GROMACS .gro file of C-alpha atoms in nm:
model
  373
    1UNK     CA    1   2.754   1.082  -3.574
    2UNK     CA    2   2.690   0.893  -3.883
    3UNK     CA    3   2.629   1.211  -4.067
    4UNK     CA    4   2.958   1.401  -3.967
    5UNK     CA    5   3.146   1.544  -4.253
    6UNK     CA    6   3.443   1.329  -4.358
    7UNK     CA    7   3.584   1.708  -4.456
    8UNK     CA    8   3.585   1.778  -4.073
    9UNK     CA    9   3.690   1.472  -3.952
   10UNK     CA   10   4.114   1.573  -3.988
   11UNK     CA   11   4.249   1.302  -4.264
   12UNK     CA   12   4.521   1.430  -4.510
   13UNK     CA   13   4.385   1.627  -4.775
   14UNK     CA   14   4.550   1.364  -5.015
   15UNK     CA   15   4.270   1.093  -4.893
   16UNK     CA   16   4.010   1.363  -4.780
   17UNK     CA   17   4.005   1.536  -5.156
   18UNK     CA   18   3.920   1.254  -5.302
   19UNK     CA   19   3.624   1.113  -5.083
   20UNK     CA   20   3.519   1.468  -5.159
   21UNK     CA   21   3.570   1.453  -5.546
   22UNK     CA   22   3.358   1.086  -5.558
   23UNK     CA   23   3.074   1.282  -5.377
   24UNK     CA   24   3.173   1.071  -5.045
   25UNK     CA   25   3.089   1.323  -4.822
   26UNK     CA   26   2.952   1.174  -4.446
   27UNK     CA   27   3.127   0.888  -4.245
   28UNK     CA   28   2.777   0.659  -4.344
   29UNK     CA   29   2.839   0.741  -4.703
   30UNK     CA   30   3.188   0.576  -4.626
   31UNK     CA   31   3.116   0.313  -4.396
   32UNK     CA   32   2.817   0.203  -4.657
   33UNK     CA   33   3.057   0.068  -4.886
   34UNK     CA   34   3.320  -0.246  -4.903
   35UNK     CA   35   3.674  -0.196  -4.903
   36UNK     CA   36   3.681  -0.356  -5.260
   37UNK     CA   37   3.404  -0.079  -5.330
   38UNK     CA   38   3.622   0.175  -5.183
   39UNK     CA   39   3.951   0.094  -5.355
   40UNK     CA   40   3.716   0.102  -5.714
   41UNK     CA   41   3.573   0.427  -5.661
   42UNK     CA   42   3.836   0.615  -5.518
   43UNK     CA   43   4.128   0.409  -5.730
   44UNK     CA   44   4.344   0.366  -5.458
   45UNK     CA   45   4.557   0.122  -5.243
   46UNK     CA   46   4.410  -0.135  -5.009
   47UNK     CA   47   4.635   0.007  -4.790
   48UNK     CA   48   4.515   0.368  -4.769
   49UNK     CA   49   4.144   0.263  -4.804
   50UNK     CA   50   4.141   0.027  -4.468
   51UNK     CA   51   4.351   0.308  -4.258
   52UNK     CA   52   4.072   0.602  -4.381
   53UNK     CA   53   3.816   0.394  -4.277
   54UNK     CA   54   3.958   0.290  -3.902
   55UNK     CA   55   4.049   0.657  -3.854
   56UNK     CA   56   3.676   0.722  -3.974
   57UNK     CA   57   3.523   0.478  -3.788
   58UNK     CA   58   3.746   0.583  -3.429
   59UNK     CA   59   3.599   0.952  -3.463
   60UNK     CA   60   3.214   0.898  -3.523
   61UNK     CA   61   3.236   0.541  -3.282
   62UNK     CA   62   3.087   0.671  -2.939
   63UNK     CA   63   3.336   0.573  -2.658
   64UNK     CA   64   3.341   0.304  -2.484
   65UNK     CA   65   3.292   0.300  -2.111
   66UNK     CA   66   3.353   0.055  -1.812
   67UNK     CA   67   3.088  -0.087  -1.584
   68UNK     CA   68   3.245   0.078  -1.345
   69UNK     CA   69   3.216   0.421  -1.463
   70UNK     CA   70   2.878   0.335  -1.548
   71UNK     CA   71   2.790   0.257  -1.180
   72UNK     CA   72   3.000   0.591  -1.090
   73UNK     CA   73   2.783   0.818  -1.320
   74UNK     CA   74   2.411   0.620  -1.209
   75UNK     CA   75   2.486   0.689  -0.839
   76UNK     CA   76   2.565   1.054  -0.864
   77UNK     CA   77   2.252   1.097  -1.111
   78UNK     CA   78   2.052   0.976  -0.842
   79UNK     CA   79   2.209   1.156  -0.579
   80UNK     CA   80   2.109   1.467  -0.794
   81UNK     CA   81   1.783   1.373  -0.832
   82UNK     CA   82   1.707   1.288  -0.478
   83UNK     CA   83   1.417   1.104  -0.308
   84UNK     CA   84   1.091   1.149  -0.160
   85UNK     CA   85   1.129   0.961   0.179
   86UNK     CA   86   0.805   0.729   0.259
   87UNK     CA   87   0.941   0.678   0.641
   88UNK     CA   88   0.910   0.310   0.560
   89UNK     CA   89   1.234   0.198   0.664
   90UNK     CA   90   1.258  -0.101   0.458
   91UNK     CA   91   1.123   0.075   0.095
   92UNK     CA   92   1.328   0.357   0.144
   93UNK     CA   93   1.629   0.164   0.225
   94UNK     CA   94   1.559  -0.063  -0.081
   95UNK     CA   95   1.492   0.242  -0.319
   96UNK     CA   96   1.833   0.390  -0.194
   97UNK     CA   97   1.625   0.663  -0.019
   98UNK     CA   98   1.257   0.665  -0.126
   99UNK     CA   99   1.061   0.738  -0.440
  100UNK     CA  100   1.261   0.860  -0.704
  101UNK     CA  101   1.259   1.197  -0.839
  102UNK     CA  102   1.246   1.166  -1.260
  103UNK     CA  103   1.045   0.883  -1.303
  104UNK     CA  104   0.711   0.726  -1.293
  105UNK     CA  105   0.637   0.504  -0.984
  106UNK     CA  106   0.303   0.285  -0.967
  107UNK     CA  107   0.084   0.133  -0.725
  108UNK     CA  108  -0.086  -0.201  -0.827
  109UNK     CA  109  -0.363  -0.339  -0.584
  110UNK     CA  110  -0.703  -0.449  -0.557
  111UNK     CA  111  -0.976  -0.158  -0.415
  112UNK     CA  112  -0.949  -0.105  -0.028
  113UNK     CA  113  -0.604  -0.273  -0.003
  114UNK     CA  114  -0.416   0.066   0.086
  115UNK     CA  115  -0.366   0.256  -0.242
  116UNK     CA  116  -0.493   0.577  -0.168
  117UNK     CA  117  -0.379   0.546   0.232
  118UNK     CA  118  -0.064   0.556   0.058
  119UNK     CA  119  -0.144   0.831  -0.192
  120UNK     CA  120  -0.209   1.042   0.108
  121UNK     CA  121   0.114   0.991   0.307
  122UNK     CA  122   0.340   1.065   0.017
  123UNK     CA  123   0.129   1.421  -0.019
  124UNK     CA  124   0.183   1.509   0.325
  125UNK     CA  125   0.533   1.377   0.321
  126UNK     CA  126   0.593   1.615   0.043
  127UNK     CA  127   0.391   1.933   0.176
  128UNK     CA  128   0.613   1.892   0.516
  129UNK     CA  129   0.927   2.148   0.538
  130UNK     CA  130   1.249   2.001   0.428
  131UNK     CA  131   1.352   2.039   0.853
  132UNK     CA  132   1.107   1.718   0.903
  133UNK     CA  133   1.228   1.523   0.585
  134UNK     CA  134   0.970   1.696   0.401
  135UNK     CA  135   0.975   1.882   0.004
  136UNK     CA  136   0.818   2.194   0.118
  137UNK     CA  137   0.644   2.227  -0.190
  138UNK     CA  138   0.285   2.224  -0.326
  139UNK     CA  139   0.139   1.882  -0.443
  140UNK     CA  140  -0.060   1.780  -0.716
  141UNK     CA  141  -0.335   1.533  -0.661
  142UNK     CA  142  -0.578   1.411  -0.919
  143UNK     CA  143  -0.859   1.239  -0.794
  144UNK     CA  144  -1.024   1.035  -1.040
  145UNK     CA  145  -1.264   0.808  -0.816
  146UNK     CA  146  -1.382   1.129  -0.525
  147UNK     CA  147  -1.131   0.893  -0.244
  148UNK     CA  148  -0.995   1.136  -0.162
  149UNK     CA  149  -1.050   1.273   0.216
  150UNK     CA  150  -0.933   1.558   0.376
  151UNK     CA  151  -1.031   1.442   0.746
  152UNK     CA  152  -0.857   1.148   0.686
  153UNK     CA  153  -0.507   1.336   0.591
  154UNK     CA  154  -0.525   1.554   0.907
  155UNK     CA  155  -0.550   1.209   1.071
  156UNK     CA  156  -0.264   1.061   0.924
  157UNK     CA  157  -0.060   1.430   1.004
  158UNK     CA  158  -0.134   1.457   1.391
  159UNK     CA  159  -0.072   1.054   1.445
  160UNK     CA  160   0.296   1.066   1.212
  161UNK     CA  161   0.387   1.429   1.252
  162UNK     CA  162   0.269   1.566   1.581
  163UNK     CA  163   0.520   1.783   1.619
  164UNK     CA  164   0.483   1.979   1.324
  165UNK     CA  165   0.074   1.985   1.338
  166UNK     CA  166   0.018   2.061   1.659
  167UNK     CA  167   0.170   2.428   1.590
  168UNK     CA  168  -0.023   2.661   1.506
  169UNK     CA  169  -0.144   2.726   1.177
  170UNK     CA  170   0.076   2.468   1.036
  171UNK     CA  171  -0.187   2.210   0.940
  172UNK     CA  172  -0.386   2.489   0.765
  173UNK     CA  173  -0.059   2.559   0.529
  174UNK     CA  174   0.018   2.232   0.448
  175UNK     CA  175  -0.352   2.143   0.350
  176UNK     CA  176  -0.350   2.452   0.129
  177UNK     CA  177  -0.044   2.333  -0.076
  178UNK     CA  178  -0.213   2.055  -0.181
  179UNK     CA  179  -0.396   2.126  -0.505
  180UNK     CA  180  -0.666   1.866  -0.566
  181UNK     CA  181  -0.817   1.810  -0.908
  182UNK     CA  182  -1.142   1.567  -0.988
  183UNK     CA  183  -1.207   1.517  -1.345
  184UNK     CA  184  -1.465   1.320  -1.513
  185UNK     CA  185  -1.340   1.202  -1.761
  186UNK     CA  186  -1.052   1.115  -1.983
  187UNK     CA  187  -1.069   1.410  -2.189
  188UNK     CA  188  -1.100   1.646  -1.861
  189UNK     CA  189  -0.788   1.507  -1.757
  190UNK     CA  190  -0.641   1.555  -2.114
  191UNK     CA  191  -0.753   1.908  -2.097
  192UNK     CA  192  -0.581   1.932  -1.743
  193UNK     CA  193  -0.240   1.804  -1.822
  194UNK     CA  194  -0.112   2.160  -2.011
  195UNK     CA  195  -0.198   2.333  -1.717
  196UNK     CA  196  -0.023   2.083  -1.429
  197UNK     CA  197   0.274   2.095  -1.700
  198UNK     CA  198   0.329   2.470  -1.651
  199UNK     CA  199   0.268   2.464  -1.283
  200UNK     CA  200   0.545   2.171  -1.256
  201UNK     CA  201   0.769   2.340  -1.519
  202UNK     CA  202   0.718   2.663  -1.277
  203UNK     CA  203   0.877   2.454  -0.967
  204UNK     CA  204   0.527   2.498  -0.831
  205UNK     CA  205   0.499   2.133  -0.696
  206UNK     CA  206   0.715   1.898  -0.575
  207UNK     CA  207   0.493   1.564  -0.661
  208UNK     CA  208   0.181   1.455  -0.863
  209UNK     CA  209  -0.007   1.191  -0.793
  210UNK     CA  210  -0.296   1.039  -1.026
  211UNK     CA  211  -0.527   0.826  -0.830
  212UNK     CA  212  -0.593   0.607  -1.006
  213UNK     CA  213  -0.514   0.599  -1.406
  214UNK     CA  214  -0.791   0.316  -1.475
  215UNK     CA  215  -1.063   0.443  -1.329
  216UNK     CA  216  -1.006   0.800  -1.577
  217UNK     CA  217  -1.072   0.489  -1.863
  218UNK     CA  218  -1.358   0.342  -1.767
  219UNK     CA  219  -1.667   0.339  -1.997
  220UNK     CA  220  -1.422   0.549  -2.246
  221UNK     CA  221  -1.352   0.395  -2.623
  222UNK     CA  222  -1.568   0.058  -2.518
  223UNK     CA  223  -1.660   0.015  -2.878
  224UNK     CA  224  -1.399   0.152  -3.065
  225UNK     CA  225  -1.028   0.195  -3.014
  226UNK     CA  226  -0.830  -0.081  -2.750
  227UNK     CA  227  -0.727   0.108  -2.429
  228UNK     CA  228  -0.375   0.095  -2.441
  229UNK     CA  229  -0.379   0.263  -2.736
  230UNK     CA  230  -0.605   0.536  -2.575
  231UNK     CA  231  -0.331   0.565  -2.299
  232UNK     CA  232  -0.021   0.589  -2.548
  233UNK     CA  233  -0.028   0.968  -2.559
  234UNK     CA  234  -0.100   1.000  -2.204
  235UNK     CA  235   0.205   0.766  -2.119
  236UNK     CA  236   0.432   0.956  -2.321
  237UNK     CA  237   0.309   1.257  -2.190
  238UNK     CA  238   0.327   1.172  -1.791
  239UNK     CA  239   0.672   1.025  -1.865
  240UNK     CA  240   0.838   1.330  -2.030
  241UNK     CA  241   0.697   1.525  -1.724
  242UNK     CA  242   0.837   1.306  -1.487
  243UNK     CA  243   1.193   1.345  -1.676
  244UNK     CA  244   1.166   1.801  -1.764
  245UNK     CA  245   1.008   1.831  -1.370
  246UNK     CA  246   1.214   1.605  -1.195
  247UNK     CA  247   0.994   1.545  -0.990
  248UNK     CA  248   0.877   1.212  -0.851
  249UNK     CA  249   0.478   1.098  -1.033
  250UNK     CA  250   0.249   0.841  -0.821
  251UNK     CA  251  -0.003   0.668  -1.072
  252UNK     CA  252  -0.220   0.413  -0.902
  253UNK     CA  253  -0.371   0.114  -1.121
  254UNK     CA  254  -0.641  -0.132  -1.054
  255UNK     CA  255  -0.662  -0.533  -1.113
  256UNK     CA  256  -0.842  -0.709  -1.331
  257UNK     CA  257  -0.909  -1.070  -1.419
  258UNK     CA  258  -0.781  -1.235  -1.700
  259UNK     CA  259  -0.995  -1.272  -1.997
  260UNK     CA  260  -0.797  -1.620  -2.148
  261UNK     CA  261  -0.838  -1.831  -1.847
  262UNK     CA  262  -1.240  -1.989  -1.902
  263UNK     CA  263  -0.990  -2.291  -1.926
  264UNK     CA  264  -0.965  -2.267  -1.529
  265UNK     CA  265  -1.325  -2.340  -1.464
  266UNK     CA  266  -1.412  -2.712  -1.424
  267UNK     CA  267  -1.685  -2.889  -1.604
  268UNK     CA  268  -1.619  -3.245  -1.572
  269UNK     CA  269  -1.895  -3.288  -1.292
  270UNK     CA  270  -2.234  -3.368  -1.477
  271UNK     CA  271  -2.458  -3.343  -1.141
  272UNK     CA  272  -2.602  -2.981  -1.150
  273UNK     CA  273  -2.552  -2.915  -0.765
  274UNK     CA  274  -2.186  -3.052  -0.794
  275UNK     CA  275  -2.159  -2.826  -1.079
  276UNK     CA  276  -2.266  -2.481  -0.920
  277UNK     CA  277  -2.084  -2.597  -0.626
  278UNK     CA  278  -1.749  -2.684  -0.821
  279UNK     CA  279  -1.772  -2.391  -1.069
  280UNK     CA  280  -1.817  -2.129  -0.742
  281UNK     CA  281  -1.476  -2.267  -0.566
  282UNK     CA  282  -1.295  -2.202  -0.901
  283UNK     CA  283  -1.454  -1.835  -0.967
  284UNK     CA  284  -1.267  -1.794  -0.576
  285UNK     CA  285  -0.954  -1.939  -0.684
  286UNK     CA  286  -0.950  -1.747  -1.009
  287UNK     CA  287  -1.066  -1.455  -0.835
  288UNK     CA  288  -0.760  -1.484  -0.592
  289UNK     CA  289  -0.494  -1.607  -0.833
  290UNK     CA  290  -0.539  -1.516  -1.164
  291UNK     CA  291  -0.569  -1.130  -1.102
  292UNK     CA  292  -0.312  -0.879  -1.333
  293UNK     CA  293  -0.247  -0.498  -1.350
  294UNK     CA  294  -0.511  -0.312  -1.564
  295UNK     CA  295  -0.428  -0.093  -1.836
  296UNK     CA  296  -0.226  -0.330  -2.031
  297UNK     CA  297   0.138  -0.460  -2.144
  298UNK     CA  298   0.233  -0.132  -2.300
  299UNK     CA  299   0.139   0.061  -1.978
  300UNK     CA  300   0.354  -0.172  -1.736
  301UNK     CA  301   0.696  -0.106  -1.954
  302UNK     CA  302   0.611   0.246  -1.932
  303UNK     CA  303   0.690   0.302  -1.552
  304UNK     CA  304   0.956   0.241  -1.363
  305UNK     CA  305   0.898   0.112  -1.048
  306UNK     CA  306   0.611  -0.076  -0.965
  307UNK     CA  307   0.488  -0.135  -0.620
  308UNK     CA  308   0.241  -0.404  -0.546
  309UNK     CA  309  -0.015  -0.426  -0.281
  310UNK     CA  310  -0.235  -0.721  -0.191
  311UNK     CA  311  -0.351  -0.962   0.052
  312UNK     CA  312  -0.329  -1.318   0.105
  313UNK     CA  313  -0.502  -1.536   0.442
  314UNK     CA  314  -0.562  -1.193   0.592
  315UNK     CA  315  -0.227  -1.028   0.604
  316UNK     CA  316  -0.164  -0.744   0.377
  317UNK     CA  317   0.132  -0.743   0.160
  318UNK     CA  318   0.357  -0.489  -0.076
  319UNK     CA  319   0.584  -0.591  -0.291
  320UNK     CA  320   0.863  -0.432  -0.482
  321UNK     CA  321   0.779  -0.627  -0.833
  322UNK     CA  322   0.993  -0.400  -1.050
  323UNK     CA  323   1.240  -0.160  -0.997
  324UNK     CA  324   1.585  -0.097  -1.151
  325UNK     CA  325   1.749  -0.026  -0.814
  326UNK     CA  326   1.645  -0.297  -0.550
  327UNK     CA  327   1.597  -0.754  -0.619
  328UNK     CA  328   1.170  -0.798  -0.615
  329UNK     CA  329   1.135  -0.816  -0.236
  330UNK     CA  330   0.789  -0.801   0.008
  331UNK     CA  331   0.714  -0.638   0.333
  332UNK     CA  332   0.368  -0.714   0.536
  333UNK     CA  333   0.206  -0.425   0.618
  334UNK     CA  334  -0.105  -0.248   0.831
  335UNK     CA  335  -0.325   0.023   0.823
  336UNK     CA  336  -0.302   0.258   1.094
  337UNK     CA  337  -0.391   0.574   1.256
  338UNK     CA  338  -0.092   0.729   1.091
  339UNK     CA  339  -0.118   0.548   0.739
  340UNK     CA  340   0.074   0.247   0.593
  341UNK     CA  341   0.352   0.065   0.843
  342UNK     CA  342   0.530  -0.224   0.800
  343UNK     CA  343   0.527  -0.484   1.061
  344UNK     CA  344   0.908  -0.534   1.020
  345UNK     CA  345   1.167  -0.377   0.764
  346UNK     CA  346   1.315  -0.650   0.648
  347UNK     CA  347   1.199  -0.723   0.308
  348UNK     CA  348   1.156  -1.076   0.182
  349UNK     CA  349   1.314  -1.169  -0.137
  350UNK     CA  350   1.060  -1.290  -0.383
  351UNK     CA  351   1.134  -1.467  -0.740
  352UNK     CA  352   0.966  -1.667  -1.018
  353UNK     CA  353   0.597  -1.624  -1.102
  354UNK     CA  354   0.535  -1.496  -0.744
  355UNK     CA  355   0.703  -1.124  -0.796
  356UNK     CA  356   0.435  -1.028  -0.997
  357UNK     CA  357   0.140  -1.197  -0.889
  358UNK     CA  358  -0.203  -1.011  -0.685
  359UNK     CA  359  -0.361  -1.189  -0.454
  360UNK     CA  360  -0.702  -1.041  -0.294
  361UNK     CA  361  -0.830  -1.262   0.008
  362UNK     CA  362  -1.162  -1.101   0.135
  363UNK     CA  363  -1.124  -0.805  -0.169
  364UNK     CA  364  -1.435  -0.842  -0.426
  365UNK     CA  365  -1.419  -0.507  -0.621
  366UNK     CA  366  -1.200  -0.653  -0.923
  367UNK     CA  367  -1.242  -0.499  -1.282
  368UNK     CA  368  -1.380  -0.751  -1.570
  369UNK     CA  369  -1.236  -0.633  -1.904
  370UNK     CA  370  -1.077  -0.754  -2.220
  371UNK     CA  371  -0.682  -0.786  -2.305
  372UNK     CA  372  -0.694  -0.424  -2.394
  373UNK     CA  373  -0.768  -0.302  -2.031
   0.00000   0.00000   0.00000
């Protein structure tokens, strides 16, 4: 806008001629300059410099717009969007009807709290016809760590869906539309993204799901560049899919422990036993309390919503710790026959330095890296 002709803009040729003859040609040429300036160059009136430059500044000024029309125009994007329904009565009804199409949604947790059980029951979810709340389309799953199991999706089908696997044929279709990839490495799953682009651009597949985005770093730039900055194509990349597809993404991300925090271990005992004794409690507590999202700061602003899952005293938890449509809130779930349920749907707000932080009671595969993780 700043660049629109003053020529096109509609003042009277009197005014407009002689912007034009002083070689003012574009409304930030104009707007550049003082009034006193103005009235100099173009020898001219106060009076006619300070009305050219309102009218100027009404045409290229983008409109102005209520927070109510706002609201109006964020509600039917997302009804055009749409949802992928997780038949968790609480997260869907929180995420105003599921995952959401266009954007990147992540799963934070330590190994073996539920991640991948998860993973699982969104593919299915999508593969199932659009009669049983399903996508109907093919789905996408890269499989960085080999977790994923094909016994243990038929599982999860029969027990949630037995009306729709039980029929013939029907669990051998719904296997076959999902297309699982395993790379190696970081640059296999560089290599790979070109092709899932075209197959998403295609309306091949309804969802893609990366399990899990720090694993495809590990052991890759150790020595040399930080990770985040090895991600920063890769985020832009998975993000401008999410938005061309519109299609909902599923990244899962590990924890790790903070680097900064030797400061937590005590050393004030000089007795060696008392020592060893003291310095093991505090690796548990730091173990337990001290544990972040991998993959860095950069990462984290990158996705939309993030989903939490961790346990604390032996109860299993997932929280809602950032999303633009729902307050931080946190259901207790269990693993089941049929996948991920919640013991109840009613969420429990959560606030302060609690909505983001990852507890793992009785979980001991935690990744040790630097900042740059």
């Amino acid at each position: 806008m700043a660049n629109r002709l003053i020529s096109e803009m509609g003042l009277p040729n009197s005014i407009a001629n002689i912007f034009a003859a002083r070689n003012i040609k574009t409304a930030k040429d104009a707007l550049s300059l003082t009034e006193f300036e103005l009235m100099e160059l173009l020898d001219v009136g106060l009076t006619e410099v300070t009305s050219a430059l309102a009218y100027i500044s009404e045409v290229v000024c983008p409109p102005f717009e209520t927070a109510l029309s706002l609201l109006e125009q964020r509600v039917q994007n997302e009804h055009l969007a749409g949802h992928l329904p997780t038949k968790l009565e609480g997260l869907d009804k929180a995420l105003c009807g599921g995952i959401p199409f266009g954007v990147v949604t992540e799963l934070v947790g330590p190994a073996g709290i539920g991640k991948t059980q998860f993973c699982l029951k969104l593919a299915l979810l999508a593969s199932l016809p659009v009669s049983c709340g399903g996508l109907d389309g093919h789905v996408i799953y890269i499989d960085v760590e080999s977790k994923f199991s094909s016994r243990r999706m038929i599982e999860i089908g029969s027990k949630s869906f037995p009306e729709v696997f039980y029929r013939e044929g029907m669990a051998k279709e719904m296997a076959g539309r999902i297309l699982v990839l395993q790379p190696t490495s970081l640059l296999e799953f560089t290599d790979s993204l070109q092709q899932i682009k075209v197959l998403l651009l295609q309306n091949k597949a309804k969802l893609l799901i990366i399990d899990s985005m720090a694993a495809l770093l590990s052991g890759e730039y150790e020595q040399t560049n930080p990770r985040q900055h090895a991600l920063a194509w890769h985020i832009s990349f998975i993000k401008s899919l999410a938005e061309l597809s519109r299609i909902p993404i599923v990244v899962t991300n590990q924890v790790r422990s903070q680097s900064h925090d030797d400061s937590l271990f005590s050393f004030q005992h000089t007795d060696g036993t008392n020592l060893q004794m003291q310095t093991r409690s505090d690796n548990l507590t730091r173990f337990d309390t001290h544990l972040i999202a991998a993959l860095g700061i950069h990462w984290a602003h990158a996705v939309s919503i993030r989903l939490i899952l961790d346990s604390r005293s032996g109860q299993r938890y997932m929280k809602i710790a950032k999303s633009p449509m729902s307050p931080p809130l946190q259901f207790c779930f269990e693993i089941t026959a049929s996948g991920i349920s919640f013991l109840s749907d009613d969420g429990v707000e959560v606030s302060g330095p609690q909505i983001n932080a990852i507890h793992s009671h009785g979980h001991s595969d935690i990744i040790y890296c630097g900042d740059t993780c």
